[in-house]
mmCIF file of C-alpha atoms and ligand atoms in Angstrom:
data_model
loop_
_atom_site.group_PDB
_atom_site.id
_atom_site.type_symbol
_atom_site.label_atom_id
_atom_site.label_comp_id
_atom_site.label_asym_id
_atom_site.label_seq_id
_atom_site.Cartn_x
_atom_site.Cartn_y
_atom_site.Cartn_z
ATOM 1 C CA UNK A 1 14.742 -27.527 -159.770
ATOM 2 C CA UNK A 2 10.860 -27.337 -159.687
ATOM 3 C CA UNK A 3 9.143 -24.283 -158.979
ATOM 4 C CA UNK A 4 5.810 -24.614 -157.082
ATOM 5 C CA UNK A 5 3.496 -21.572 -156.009
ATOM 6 C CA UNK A 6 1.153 -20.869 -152.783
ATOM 7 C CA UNK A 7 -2.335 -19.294 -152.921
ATOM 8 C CA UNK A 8 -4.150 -19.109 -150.081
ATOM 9 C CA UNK A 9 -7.649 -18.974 -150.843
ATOM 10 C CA UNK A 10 -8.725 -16.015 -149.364
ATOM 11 C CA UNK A 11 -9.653 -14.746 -152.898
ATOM 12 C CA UNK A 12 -12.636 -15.805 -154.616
ATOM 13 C CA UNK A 13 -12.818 -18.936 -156.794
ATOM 14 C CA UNK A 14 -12.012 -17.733 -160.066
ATOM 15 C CA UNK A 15 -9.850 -15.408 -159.195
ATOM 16 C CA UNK A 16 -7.594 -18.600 -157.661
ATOM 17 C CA UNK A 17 -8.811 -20.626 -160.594
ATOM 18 C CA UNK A 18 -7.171 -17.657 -163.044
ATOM 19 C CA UNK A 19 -3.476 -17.439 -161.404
ATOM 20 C CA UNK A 20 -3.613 -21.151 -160.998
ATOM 21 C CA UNK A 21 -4.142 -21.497 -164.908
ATOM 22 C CA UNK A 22 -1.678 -19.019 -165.557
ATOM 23 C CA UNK A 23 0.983 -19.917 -163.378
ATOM 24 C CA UNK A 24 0.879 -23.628 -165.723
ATOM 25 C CA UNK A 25 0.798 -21.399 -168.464
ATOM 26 C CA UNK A 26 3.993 -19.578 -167.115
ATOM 27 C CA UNK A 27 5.804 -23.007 -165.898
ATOM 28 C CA UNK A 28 5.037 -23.951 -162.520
ATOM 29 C CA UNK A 29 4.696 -27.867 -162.112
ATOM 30 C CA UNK A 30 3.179 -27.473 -158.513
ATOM 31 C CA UNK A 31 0.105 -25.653 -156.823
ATOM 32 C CA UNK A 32 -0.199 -26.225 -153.336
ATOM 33 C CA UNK A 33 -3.416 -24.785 -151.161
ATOM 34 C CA UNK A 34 -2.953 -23.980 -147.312
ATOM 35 C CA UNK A 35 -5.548 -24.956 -145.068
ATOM 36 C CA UNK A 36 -6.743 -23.149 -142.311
ATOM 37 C CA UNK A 37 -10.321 -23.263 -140.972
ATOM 38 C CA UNK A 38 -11.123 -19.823 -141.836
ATOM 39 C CA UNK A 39 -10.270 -19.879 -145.444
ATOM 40 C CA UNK A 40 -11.999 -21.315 -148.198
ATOM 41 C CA UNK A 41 -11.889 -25.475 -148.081
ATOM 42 C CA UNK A 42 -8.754 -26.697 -149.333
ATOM 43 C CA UNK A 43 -10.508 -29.634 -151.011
ATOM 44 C CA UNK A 44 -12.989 -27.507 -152.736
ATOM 45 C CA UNK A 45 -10.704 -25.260 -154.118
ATOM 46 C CA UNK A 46 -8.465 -28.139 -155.257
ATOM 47 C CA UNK A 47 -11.666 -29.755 -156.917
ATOM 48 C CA UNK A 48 -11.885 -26.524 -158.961
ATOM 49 C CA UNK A 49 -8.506 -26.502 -159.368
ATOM 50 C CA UNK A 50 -8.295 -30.834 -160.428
ATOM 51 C CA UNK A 51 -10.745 -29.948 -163.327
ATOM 52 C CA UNK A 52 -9.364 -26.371 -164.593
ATOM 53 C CA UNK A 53 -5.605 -26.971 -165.036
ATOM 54 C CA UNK A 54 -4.191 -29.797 -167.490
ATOM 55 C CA UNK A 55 -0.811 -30.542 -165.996
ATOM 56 C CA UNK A 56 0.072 -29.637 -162.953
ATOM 57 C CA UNK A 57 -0.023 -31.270 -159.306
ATOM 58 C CA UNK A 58 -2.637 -30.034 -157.397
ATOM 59 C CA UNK A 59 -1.548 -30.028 -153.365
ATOM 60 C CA UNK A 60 -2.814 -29.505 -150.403
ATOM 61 C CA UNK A 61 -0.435 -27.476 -148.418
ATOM 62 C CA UNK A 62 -1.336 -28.394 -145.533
ATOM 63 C CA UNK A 63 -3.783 -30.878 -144.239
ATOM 64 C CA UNK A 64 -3.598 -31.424 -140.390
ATOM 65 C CA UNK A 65 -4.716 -34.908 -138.596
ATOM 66 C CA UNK A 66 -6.986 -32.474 -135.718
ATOM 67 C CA UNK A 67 -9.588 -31.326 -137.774
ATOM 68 C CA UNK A 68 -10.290 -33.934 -140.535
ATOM 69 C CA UNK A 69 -9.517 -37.701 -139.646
ATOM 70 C CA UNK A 70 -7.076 -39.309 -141.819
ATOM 71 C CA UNK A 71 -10.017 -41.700 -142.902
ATOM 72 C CA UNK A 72 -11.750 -38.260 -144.421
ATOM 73 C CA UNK A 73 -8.452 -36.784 -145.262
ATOM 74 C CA UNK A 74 -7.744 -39.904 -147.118
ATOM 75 C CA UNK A 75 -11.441 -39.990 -148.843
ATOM 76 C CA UNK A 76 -10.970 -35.955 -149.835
ATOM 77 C CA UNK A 77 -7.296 -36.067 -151.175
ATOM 78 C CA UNK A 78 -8.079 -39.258 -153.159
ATOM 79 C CA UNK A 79 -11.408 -37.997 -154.825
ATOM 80 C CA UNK A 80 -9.245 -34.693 -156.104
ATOM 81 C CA UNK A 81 -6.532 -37.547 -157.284
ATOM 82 C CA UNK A 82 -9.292 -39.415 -158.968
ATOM 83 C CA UNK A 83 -10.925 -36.190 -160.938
ATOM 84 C CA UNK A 84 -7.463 -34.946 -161.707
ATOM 85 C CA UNK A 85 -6.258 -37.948 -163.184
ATOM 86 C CA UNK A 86 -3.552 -38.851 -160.841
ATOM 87 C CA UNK A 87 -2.024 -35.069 -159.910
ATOM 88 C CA UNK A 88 -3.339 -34.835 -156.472
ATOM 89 C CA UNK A 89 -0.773 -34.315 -153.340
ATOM 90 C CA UNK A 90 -1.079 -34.494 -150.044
ATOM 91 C CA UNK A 91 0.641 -32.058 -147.975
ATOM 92 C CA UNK A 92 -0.061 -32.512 -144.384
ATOM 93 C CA UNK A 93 1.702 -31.392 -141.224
ATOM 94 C CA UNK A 94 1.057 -30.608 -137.122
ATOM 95 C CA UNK A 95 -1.367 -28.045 -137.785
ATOM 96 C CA UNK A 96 -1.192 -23.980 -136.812
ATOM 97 C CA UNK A 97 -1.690 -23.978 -133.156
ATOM 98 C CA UNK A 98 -2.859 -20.190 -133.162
ATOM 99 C CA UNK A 99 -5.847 -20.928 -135.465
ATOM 100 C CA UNK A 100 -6.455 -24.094 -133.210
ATOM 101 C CA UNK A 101 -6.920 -21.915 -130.417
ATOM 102 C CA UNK A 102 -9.841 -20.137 -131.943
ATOM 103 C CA UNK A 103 -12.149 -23.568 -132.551
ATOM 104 C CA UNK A 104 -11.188 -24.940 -129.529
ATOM 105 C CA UNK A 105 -8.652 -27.704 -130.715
ATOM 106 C CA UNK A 106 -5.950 -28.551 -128.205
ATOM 107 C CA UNK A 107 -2.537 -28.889 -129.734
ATOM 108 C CA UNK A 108 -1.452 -32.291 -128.337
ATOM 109 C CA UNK A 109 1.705 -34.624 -129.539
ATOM 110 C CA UNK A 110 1.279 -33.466 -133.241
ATOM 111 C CA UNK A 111 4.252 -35.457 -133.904
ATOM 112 C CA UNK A 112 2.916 -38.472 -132.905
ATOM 113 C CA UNK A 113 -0.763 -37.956 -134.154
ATOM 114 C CA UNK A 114 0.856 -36.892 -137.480
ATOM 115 C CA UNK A 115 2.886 -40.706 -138.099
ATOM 116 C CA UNK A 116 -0.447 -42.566 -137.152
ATOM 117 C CA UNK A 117 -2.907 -40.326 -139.563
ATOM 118 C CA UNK A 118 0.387 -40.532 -142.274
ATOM 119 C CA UNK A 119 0.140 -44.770 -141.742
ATOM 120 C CA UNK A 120 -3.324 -44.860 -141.778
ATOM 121 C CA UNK A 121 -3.774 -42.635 -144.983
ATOM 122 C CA UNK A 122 -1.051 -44.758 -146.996
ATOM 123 C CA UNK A 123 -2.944 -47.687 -145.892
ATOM 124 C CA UNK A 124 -6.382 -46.678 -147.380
ATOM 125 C CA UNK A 125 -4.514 -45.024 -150.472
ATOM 126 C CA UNK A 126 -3.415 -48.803 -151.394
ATOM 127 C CA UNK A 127 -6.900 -50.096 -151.263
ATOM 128 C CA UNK A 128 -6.769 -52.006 -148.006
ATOM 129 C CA UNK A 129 -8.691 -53.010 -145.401
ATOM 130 C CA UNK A 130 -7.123 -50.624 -142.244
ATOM 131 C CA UNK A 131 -7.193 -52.188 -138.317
ATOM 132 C CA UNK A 132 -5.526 -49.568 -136.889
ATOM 133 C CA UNK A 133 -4.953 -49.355 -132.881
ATOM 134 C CA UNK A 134 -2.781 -46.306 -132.406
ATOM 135 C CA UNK A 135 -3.244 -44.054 -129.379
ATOM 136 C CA UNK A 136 -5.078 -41.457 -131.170
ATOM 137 C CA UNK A 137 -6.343 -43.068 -134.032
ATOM 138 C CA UNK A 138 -8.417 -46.703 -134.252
ATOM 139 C CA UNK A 139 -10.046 -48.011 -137.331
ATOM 140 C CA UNK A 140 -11.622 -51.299 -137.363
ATOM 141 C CA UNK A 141 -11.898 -52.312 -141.053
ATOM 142 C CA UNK A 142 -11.949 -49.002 -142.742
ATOM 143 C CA UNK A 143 -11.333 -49.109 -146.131
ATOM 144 C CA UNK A 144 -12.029 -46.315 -148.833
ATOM 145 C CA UNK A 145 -14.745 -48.031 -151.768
ATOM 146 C CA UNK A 146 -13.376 -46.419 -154.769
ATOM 147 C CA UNK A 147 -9.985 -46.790 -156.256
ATOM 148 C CA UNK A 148 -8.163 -43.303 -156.103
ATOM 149 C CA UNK A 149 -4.845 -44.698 -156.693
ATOM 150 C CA UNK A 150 -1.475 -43.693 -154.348
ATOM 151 C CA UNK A 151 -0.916 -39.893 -153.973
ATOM 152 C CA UNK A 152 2.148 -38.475 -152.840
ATOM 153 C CA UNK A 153 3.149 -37.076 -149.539
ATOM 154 C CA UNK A 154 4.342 -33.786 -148.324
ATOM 155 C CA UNK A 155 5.231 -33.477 -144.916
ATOM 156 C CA UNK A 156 5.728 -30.128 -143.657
ATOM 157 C CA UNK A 157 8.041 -29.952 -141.358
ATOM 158 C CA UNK A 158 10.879 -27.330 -139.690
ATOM 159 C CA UNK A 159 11.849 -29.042 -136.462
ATOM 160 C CA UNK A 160 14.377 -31.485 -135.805
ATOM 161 C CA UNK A 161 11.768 -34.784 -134.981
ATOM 162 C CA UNK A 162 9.509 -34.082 -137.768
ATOM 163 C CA UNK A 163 12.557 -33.702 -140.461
ATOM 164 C CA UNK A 164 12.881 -37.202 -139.386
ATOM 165 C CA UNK A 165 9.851 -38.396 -139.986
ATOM 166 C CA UNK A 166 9.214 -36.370 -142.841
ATOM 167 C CA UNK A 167 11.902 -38.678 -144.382
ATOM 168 C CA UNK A 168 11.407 -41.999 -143.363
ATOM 169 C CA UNK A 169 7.512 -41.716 -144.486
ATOM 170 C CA UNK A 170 7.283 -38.724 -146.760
ATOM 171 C CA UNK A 171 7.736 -38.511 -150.402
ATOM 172 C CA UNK A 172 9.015 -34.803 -150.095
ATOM 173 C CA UNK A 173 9.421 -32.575 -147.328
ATOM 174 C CA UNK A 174 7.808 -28.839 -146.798
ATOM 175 C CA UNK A 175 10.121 -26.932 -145.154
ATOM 176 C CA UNK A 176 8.360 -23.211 -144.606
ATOM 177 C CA UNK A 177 12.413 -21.624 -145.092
ATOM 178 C CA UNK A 178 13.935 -19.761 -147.423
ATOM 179 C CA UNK A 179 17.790 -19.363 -146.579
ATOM 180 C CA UNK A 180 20.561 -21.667 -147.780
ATOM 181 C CA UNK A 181 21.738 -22.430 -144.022
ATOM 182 C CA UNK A 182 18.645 -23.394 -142.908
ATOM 183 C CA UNK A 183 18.434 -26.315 -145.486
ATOM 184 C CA UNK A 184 22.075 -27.259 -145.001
ATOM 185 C CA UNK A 185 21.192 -27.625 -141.694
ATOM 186 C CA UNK A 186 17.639 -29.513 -142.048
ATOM 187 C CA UNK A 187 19.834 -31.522 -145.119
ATOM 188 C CA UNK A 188 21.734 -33.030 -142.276
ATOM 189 C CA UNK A 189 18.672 -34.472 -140.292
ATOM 190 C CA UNK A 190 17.202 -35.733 -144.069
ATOM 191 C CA UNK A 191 20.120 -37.689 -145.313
ATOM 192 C CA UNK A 192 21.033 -39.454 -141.570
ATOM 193 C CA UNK A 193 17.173 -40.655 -141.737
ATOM 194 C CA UNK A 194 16.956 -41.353 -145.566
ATOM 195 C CA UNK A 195 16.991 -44.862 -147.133
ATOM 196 C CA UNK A 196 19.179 -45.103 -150.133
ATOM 197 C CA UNK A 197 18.194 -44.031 -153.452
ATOM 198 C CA UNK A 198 14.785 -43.076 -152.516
ATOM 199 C CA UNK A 199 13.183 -40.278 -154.470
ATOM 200 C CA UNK A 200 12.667 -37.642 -151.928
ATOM 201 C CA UNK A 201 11.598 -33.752 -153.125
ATOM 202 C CA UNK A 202 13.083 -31.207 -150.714
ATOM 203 C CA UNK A 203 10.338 -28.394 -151.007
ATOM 204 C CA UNK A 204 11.340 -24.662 -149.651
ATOM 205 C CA UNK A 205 7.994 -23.181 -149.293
ATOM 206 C CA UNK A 206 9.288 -19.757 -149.333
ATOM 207 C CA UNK A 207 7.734 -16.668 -148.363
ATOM 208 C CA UNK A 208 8.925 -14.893 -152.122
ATOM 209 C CA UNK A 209 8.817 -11.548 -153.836
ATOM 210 C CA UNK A 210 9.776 -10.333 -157.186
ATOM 211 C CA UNK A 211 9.646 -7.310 -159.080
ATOM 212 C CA UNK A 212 12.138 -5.654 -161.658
ATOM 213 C CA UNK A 213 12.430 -2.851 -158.829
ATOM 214 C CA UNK A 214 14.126 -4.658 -155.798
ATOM 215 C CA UNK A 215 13.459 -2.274 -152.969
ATOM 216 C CA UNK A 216 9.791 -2.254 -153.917
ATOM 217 C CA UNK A 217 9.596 -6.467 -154.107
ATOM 218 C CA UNK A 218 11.779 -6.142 -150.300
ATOM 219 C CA UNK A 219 8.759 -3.683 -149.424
ATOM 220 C CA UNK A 220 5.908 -6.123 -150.299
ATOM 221 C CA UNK A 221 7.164 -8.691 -148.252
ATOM 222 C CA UNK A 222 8.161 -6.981 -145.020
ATOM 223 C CA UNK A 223 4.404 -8.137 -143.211
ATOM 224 C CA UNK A 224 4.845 -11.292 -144.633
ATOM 225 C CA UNK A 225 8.623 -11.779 -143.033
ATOM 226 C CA UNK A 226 7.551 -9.574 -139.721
ATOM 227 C CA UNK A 227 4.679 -12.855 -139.014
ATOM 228 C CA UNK A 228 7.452 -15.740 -139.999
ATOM 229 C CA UNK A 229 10.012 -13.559 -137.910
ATOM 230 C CA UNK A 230 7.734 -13.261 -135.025
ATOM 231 C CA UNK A 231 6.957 -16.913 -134.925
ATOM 232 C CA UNK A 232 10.554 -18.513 -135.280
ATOM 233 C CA UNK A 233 12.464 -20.324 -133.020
ATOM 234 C CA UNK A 234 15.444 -18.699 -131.258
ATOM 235 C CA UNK A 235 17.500 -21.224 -132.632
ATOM 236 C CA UNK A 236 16.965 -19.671 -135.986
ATOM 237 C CA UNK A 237 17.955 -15.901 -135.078
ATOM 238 C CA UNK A 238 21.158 -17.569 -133.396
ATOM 239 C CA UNK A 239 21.896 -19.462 -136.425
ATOM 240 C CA UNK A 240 21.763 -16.038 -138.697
ATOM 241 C CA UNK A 241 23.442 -13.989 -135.729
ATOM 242 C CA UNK A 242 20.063 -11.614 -135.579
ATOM 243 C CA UNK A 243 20.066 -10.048 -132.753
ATOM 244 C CA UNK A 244 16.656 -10.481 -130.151
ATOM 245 C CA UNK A 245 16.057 -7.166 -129.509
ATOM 246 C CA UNK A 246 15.407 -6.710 -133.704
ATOM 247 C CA UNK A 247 13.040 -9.644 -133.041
ATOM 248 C CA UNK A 248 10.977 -8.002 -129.994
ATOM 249 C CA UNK A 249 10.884 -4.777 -132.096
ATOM 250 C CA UNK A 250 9.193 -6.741 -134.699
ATOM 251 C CA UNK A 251 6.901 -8.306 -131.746
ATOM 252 C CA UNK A 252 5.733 -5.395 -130.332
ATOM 253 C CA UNK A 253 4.818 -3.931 -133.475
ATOM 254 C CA UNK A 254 2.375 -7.020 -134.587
ATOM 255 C CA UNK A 255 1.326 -6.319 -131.432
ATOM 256 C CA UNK A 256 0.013 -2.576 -131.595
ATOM 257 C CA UNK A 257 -1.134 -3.776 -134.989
ATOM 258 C CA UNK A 258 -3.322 -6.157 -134.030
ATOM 259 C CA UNK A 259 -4.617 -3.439 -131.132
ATOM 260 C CA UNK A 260 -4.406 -0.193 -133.319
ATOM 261 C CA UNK A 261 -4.498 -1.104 -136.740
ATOM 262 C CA UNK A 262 -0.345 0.753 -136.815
ATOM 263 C CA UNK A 263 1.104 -1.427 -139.999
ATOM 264 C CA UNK A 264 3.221 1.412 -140.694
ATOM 265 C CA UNK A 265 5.611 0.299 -137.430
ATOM 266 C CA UNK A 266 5.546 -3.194 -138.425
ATOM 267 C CA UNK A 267 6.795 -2.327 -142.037
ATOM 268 C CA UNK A 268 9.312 0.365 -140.400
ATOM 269 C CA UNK A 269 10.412 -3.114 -138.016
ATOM 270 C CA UNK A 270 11.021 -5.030 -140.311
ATOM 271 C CA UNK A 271 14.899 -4.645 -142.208
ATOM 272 C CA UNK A 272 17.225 -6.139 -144.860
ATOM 273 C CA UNK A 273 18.886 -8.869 -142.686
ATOM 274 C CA UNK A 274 15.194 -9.865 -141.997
ATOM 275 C CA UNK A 275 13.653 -9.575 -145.040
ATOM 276 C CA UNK A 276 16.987 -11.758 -146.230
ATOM 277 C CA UNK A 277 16.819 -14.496 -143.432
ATOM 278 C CA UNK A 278 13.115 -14.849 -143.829
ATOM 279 C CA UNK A 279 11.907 -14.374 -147.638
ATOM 280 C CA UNK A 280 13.438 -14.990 -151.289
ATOM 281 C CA UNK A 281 12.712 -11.796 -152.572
ATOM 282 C CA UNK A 282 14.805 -8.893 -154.881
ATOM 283 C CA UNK A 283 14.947 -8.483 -158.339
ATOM 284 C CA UNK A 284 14.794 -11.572 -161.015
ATOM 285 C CA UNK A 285 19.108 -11.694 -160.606
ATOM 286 C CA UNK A 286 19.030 -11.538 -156.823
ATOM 287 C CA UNK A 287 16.594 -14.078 -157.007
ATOM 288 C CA UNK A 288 18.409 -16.246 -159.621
ATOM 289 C CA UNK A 289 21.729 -16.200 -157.254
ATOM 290 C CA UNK A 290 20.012 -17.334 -154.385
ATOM 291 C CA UNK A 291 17.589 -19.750 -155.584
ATOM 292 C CA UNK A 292 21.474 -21.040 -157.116
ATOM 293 C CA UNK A 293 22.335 -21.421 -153.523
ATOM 294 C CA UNK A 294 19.050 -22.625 -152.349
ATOM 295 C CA UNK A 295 19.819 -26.061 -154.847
ATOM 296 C CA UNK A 296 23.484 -26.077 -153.691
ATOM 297 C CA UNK A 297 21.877 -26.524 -150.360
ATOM 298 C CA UNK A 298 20.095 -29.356 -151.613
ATOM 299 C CA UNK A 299 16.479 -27.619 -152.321
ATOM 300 C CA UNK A 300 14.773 -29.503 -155.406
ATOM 301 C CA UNK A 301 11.549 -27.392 -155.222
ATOM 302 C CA UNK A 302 10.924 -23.726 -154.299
ATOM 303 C CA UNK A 303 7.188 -23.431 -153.717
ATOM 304 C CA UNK A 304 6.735 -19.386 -154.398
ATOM 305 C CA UNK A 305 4.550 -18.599 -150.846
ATOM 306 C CA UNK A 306 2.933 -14.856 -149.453
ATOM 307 C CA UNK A 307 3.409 -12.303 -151.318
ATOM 308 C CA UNK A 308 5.010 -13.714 -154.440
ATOM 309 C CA UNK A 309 5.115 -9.867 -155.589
ATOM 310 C CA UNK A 310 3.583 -6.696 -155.414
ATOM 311 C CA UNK A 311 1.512 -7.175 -158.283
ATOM 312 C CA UNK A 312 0.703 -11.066 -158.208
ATOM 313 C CA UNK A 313 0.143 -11.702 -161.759
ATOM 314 C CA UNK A 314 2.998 -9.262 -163.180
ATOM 315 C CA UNK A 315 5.527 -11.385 -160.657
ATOM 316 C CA UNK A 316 4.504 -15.264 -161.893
ATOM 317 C CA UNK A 317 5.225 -13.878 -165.096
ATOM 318 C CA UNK A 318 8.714 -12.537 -164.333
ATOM 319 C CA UNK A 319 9.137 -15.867 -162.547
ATOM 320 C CA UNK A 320 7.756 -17.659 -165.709
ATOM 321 C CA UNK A 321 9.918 -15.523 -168.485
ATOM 322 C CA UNK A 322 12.704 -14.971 -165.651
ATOM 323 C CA UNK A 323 13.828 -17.266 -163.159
ATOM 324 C CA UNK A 324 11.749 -20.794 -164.236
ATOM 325 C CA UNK A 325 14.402 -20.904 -167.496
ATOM 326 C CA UNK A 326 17.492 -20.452 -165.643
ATOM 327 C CA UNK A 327 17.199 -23.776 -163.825
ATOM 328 C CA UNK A 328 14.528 -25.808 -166.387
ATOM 329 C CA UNK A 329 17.699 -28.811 -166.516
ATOM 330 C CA UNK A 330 19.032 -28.708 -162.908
HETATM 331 N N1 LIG B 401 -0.315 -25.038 -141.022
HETATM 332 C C1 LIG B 401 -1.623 -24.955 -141.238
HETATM 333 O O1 LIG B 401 -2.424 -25.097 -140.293
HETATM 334 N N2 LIG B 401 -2.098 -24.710 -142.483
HETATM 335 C C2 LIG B 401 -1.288 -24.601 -143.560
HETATM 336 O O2 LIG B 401 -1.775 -24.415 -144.675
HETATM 337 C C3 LIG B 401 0.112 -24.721 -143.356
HETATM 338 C C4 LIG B 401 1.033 -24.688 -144.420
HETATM 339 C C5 LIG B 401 2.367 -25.045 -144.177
HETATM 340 C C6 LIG B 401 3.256 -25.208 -145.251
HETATM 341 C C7 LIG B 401 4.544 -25.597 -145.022
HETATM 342 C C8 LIG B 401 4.985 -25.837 -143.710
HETATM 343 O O3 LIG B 401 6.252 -26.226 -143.496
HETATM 344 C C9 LIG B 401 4.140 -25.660 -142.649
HETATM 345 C C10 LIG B 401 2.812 -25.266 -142.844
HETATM 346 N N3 LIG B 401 1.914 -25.117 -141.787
HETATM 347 C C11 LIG B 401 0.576 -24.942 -142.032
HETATM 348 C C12 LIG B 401 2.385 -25.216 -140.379
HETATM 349 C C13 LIG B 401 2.366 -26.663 -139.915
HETATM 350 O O4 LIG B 401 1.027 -27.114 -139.827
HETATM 351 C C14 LIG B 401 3.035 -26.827 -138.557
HETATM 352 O O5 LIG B 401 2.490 -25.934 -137.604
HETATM 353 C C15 LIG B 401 4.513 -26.592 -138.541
HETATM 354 O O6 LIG B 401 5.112 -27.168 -139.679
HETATM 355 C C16 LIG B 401 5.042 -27.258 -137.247
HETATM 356 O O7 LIG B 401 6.362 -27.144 -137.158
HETATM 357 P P1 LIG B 401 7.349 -28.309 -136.708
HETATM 358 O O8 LIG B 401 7.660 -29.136 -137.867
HETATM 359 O O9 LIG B 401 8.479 -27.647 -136.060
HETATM 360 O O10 LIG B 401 6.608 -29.245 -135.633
HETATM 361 C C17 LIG B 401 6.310 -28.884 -134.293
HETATM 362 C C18 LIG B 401 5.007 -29.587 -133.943
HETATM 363 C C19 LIG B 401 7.368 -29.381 -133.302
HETATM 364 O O11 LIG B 401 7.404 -28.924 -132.176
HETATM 365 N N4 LIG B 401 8.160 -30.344 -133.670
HETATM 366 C C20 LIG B 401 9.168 -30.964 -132.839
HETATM 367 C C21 LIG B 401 10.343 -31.409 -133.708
HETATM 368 O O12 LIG B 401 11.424 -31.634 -133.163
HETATM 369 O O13 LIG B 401 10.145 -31.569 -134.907
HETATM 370 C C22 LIG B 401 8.610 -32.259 -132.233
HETATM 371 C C23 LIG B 401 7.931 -32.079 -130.922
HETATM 372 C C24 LIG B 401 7.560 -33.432 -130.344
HETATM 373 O O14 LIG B 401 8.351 -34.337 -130.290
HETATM 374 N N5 LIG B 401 6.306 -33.589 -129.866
HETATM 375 C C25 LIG B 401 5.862 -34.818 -129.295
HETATM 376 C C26 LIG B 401 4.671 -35.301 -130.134
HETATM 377 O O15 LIG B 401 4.294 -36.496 -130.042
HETATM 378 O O16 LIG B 401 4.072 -34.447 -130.820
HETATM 379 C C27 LIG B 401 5.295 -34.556 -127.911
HETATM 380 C C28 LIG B 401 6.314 -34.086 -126.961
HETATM 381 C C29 LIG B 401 5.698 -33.823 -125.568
HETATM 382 O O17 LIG B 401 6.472 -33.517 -124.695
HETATM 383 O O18 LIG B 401 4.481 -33.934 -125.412
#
């Protein structure tokens, strides 16, 4: 098992450049960056990020094709490769909708956007010249002028379609989960589209919280699960028999939220089952039995997402002295 962790960098620089550093220190082999418009830039951060840690992979977590063309995407991902000597990954996926809706960006056929920028990125990545014709994408000849060498890719992915094509042209998957069933069941749509052999890194980029107190680690991560909750499929909440009048609770209370400022009725929405269904989160043994399950399940990285803990540096160092030794061989 790998363990990976999430920032999102909606904290300064160096305070991302100090839990990046110390989460190598503490064992993680993976640091992966969201990217949302209103954040700081992915690629900047992972620039900082390429020259201040030693060891370990440096992601983007993830890139979208609607607001950078692959050709850029490409260009950006590759530069943070070159300065990092070959650590960079690229995470990319369909792209949050919601944010979309704020600049303007219509949502259209991710899926098929997604396997055209994927193509063309792999194409420029291996130093060619790209001709590209696809319905969103054209390039004529592109081809990137420095060598930046091949970088991984992530796809995130949590629907049936993009599983697929997460396997047949990813190097790992991102699957924003963090319950055994749900990767038994997203294992199923891998292995039917999987070549043979092929070395494939099932990622659950987890919404995860630790502490040595469990109810408090459960409390830290109830606005965290009441968002994930709120934007799930109902195929999910049949899957874990939770019921949909939990779910509207949960609803209505982002709602007044985002109206009144009430976070105390989100919190007071948000239970065990949920909390369970939709984080990794408990004490260092809670978290050791299901992370256990989670690789049963076929999980080969858990990428530690929002909150990772009440107190962010106190939990990657339980994770580092805790849970990161129980599975360094498996
Ligand atoms: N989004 C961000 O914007 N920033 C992030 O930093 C970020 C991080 C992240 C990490 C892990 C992860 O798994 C997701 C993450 N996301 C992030 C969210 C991500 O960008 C996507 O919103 C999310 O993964 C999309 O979920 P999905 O895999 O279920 O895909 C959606 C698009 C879907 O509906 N998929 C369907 C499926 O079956 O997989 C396919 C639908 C389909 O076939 N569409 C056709 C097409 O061509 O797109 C068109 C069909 C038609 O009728 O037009």
């Amino acid at each position: 098992m790998r363990f990976g962790i999430e920032f999102v960098p909606n904290m300064k620089y160096f305070e991302l450049e100090y839990y990046s550093k110390f989460a190598e220190e503490k064992g993680f082999e993976n640091v992966w960056i969201t990217d949302h418009y209103n954040n700081r830039n992915v690629y900047s951060m992972l620039t900082l990020l390429a020259i201040k840690t030693d060891r370990m992979r440096v992601g983007a977590g993830v890139a979208n094709p609607f607001t950078m063309h692959p050709a850029v995407i490409a260009s950006a991902i590759g530069t943070v490769n070159e300065i990092s000597g070959g650590r960079a990954v690229l995470g990319i996926a369909a792209g949050d909708r919601v944010t979309f809706d704020r600049i303007g960006i219509e949502w259209k056929k991710p899926l098929k956007r997604l396997k055209e920028a994927v193509e063309i990125i792999k194409l420029l990545h291996s130093g060619k010249s790209v001709k590209f014709d696809g319905e969103f994408f054209k390039t004529n000849g592109a081809k990137l002028d420095f060598k930046c060498g091949e970088c991984p890719i992530y796809i995130g992915a949590q629907g049936p379609k993009m599983l697929q094509l997460a396997a047949v042209m990813g190097d790992g998957v991102l699957i924003n989960a963090s319950h055994p069933e749900d990767f038994e069941e997203a294992g199923k749509i891998l292995r039917a589209n999987l070549i043979a052999d092929k070395d494939f890194d099932i990622a659950a980029y987890a919404s995860f919280s630790i502490d040595r107190d469990g109810d408090r680690a459960k409390n830290a991560a109830k606005i965290v699960v009441a968002f994930i909750a709120a934007g799930s499929p109902d195929i999910i909440f049949e899957r874990h028999g939770i019921e949909i009048e939990k779910v509207e609770k949960v609803k209505n209370a982002l709602n007044a939220a985002f109206t009144k400022g009430d976070w105390k009725s989100v919190h007071e929405s948000v239970d065990d089952e949920l909390i369970d269904v939709f984080s990794i989160s408990g004490t260092p043994d809670d978290i050791v039995e299901r992370i256990a399950k989670l690789s049963k399940a076929g999980v080969t990285q858990v990428v530690a997402g929002s909150p990772i803990g009440p107190r962010k540096k106190d939990s990657i160092k339980l994770i580092g002295d805790r849970i990161i030794p129980e599975f360094r061989d498996s």
